[in-house]
Short mmCIF file of N, CA and C in Angstrom, two decimals:
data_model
loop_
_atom_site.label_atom_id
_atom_site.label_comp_id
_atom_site.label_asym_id
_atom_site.label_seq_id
_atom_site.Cartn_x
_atom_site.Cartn_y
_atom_site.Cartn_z
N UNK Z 72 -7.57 35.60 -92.07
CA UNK Z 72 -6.55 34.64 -92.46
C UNK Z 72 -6.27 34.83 -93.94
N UNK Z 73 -4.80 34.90 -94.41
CA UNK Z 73 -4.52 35.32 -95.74
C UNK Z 73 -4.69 34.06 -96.51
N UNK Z 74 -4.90 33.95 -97.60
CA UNK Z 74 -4.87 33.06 -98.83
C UNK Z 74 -4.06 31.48 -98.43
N UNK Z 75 -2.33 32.43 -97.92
CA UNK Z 75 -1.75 31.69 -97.97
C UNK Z 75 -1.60 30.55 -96.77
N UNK Z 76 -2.47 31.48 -95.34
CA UNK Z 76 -2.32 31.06 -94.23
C UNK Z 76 -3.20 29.70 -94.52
N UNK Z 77 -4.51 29.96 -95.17
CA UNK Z 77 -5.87 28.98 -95.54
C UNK Z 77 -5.05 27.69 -95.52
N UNK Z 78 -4.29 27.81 -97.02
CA UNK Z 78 -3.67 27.20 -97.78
C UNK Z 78 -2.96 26.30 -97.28
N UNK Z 79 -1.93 26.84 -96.14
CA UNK Z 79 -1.45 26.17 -95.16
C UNK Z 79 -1.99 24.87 -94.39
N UNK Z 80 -3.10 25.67 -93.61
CA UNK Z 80 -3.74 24.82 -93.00
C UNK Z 80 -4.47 23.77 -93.34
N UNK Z 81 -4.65 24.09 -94.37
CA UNK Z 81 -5.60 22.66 -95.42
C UNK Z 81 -4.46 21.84 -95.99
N UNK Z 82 -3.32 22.00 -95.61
CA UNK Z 82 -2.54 21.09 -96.48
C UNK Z 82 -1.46 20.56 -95.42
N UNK Z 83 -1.41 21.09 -94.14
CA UNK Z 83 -0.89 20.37 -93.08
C UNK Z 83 -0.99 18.60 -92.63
N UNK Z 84 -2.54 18.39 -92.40
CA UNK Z 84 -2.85 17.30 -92.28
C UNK Z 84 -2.15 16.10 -93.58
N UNK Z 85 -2.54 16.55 -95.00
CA UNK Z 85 -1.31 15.87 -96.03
C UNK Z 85 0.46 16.04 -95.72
N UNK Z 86 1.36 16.79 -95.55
CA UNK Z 86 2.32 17.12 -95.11
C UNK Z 86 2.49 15.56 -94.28
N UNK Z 87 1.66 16.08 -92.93
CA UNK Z 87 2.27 15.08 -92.00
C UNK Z 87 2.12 12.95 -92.53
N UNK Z 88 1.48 13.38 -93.29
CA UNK Z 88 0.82 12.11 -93.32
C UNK Z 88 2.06 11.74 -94.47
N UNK Z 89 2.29 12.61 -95.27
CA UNK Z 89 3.71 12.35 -96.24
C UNK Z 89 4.73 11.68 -95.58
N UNK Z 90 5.57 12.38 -94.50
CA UNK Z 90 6.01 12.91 -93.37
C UNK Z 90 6.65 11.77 -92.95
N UNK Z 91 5.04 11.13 -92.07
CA UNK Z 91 4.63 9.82 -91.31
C UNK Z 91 4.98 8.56 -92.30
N UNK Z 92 4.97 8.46 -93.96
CA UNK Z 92 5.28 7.53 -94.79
C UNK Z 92 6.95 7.68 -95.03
N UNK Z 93 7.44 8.85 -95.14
CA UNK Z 93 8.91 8.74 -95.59
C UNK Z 93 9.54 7.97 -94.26
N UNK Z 94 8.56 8.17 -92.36
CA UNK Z 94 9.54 7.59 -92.03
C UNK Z 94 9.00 6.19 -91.96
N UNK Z 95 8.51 5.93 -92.12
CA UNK Z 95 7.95 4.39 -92.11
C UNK Z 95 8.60 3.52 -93.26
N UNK Z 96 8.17 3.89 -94.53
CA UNK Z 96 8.88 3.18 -95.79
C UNK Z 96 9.82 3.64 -96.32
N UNK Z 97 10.81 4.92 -95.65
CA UNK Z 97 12.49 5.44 -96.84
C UNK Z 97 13.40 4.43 -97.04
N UNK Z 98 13.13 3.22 -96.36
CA UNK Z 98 13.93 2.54 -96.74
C UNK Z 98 13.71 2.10 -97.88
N UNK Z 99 12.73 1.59 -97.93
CA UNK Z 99 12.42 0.75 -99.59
C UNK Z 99 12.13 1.76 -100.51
N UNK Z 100 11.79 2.97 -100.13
CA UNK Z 100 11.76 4.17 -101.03
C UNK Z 100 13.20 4.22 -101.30
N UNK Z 101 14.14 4.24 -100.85
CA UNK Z 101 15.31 4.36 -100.99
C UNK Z 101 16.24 3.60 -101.87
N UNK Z 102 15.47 2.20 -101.54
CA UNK Z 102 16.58 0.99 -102.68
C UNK Z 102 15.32 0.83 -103.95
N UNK Z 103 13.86 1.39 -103.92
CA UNK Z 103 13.49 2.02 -105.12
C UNK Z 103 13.86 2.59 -106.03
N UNK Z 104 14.39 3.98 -105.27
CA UNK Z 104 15.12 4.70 -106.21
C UNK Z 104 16.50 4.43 -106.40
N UNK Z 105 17.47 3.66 -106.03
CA UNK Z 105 18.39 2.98 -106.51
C UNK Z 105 18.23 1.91 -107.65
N UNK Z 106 17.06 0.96 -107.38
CA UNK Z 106 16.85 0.06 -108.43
C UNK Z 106 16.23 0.87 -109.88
N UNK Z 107 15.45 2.05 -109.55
CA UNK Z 107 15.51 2.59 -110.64
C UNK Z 107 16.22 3.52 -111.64
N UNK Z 108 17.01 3.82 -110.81
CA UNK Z 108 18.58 4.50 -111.42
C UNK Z 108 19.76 3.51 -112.48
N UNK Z 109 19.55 2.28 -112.13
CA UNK Z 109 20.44 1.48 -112.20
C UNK Z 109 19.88 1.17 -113.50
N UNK Z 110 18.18 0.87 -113.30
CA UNK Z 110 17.61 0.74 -115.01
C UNK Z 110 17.63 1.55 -115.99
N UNK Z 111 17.33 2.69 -115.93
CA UNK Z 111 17.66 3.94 -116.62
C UNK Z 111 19.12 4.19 -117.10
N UNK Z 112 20.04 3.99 -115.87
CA UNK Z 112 21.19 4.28 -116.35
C UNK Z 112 21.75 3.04 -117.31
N UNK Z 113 21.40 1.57 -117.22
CA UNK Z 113 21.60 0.39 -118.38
C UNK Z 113 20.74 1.03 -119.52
N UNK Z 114 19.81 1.33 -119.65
CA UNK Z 114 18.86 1.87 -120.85
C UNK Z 114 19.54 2.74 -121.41
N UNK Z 115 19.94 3.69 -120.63
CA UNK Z 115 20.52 5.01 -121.94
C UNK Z 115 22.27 4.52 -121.96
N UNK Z 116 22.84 3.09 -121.50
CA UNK Z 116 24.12 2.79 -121.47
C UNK Z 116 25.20 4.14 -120.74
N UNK Z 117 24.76 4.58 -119.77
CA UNK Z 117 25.71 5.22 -119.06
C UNK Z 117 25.67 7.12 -119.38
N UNK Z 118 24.94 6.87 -120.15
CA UNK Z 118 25.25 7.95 -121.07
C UNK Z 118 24.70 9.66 -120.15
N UNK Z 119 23.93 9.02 -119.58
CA UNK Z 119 23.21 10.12 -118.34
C UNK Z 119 23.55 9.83 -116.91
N UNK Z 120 24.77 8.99 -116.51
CA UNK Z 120 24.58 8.65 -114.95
C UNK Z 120 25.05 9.79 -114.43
N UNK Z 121 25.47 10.62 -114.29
CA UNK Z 121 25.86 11.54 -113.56
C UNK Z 121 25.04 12.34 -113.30
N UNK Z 122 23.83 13.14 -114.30
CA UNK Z 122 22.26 13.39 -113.97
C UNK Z 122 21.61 12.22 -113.12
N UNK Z 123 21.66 11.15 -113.08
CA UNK Z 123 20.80 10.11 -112.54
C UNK Z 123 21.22 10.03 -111.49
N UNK Z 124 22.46 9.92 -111.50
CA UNK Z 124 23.17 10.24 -109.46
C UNK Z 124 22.69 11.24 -108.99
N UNK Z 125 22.68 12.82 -109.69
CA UNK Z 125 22.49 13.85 -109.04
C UNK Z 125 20.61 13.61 -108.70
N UNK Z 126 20.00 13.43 -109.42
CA UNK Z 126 18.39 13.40 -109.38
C UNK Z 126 18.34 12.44 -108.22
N UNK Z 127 18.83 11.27 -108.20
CA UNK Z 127 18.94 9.90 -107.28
C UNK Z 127 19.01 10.67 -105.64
N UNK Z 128 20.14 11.24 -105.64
CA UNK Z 128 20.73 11.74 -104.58
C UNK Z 128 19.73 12.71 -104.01
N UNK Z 129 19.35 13.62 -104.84
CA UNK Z 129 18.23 14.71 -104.24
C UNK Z 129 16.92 14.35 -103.73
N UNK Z 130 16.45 12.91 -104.89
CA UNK Z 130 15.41 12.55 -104.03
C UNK Z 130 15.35 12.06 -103.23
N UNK Z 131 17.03 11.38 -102.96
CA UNK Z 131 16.84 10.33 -101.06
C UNK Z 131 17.13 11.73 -100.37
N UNK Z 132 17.67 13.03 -100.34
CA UNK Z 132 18.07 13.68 -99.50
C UNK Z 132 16.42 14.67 -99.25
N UNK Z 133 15.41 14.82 -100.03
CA UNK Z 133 14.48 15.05 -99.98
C UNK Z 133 13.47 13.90 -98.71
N UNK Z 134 13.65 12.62 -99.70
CA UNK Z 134 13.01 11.63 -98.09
C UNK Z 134 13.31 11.60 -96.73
N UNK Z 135 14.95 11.62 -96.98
CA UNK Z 135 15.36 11.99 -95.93
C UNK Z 135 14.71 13.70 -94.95
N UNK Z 136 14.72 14.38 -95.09
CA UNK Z 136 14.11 15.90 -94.92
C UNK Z 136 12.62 16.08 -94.59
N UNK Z 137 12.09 14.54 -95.16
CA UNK Z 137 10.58 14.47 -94.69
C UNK Z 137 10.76 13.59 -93.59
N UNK Z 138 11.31 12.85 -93.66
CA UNK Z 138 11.32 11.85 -92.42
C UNK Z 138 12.11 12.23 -91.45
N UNK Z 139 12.83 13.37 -91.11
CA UNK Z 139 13.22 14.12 -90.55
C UNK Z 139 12.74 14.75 -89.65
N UNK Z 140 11.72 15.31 -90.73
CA UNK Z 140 10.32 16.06 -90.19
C UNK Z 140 10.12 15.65 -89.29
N UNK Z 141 9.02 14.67 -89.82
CA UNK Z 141 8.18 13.91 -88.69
C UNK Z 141 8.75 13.75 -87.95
N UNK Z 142 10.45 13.14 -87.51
CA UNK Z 142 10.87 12.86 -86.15
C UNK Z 142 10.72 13.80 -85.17
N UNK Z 143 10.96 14.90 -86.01
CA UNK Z 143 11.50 16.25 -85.04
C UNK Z 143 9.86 16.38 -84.73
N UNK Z 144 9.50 16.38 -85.15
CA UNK Z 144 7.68 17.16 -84.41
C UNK Z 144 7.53 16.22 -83.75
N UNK Z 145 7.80 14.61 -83.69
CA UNK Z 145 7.05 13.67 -82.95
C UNK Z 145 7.65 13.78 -81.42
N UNK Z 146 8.92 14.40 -81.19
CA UNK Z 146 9.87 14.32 -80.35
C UNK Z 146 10.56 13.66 -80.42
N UNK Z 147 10.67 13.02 -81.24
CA UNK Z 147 11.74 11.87 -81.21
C UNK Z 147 11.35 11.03 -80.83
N UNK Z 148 10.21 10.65 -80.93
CA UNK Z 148 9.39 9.36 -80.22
C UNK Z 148 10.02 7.73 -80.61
N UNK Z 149 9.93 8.05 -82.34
CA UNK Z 149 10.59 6.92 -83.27
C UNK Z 149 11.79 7.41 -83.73
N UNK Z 150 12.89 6.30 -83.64
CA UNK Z 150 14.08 6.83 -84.27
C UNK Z 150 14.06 6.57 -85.52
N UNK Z 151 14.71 7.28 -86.74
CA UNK Z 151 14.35 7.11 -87.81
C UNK Z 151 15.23 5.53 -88.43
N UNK Z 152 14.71 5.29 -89.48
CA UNK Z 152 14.74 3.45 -89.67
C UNK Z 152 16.47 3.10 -89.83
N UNK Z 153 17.36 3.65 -90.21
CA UNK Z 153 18.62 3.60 -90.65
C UNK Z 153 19.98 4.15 -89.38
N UNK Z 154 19.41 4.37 -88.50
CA UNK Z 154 20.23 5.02 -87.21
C UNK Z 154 19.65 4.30 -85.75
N UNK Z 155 21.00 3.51 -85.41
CA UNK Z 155 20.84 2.39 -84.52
C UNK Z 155 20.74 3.07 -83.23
N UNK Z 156 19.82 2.24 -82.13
CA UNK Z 156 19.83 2.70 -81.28
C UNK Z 156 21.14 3.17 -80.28
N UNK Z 157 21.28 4.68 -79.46
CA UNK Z 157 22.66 4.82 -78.74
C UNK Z 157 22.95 3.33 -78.11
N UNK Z 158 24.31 3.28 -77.77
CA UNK Z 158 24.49 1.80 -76.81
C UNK Z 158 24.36 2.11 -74.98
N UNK Z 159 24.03 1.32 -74.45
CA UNK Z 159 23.70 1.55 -73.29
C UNK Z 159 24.63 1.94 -72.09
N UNK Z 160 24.11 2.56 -71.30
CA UNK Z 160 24.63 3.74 -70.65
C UNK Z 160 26.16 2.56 -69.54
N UNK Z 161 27.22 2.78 -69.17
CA UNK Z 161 27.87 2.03 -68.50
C UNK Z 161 27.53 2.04 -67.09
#
C-alpha cells in the first residue's frame, strides 16, 4: 500500500464524519457564515464585500459538496436539509 493509499485510509473515517456534520448542521453553518460576512463587511465599511461574497459563496458551495457527499454514499437515505420532499405521486 503506497504512502498515499495509507493516508487515505486513515483519514476516511474523519471525511465521513465531516460529511455526516455538513449534512446535519449546513444550515446554521450557512446563516453562520452569512452572519459573519455581514460583520466583517460593517467593520471594514464595505470596502472588501465583493472578496467577502466571493469567500462567503465558496465556503457554502464547499458545505454544500460535503453534504452532498454524504447523501450520495448514504443512498439517499436522508434528503439533504434545504430540498423539500418530491410531492406525492397522483
Amino acid at each position: 500500500m503506497s504512502l498515499l493509499d495509507n493516508l487515505k485510509a486513515k483519514l476516511a473515517p474523519a471525511k465521513d464524519k465531516v460529511s455526516d456534520l455538513a449534512q446535519q448542521h449546513g444550515d446554521k453553518v450557512t446563516h453562520g457564515l452569512d452572519k459573519a460576512a455581514k460583520v466583517v463587511d460593517e467593520k471594514t465599511k464595505g470596502k472588501y464585500s465583493d472578496k467577502i461574497q466571493t469567500g462567503t459563496g465558496k465556503a457554502k458551495g464547499a458545505m454544500d459538496r460535503l453534504a452532498h457527499h454524504h447523501h450520495k454514499e448514504t443512498g439517499g437515505a436522508t434528503p439533504p436539509p434545504d430540498v423539500p420532499p418530491p410531492p406525492p405521486a397522483p
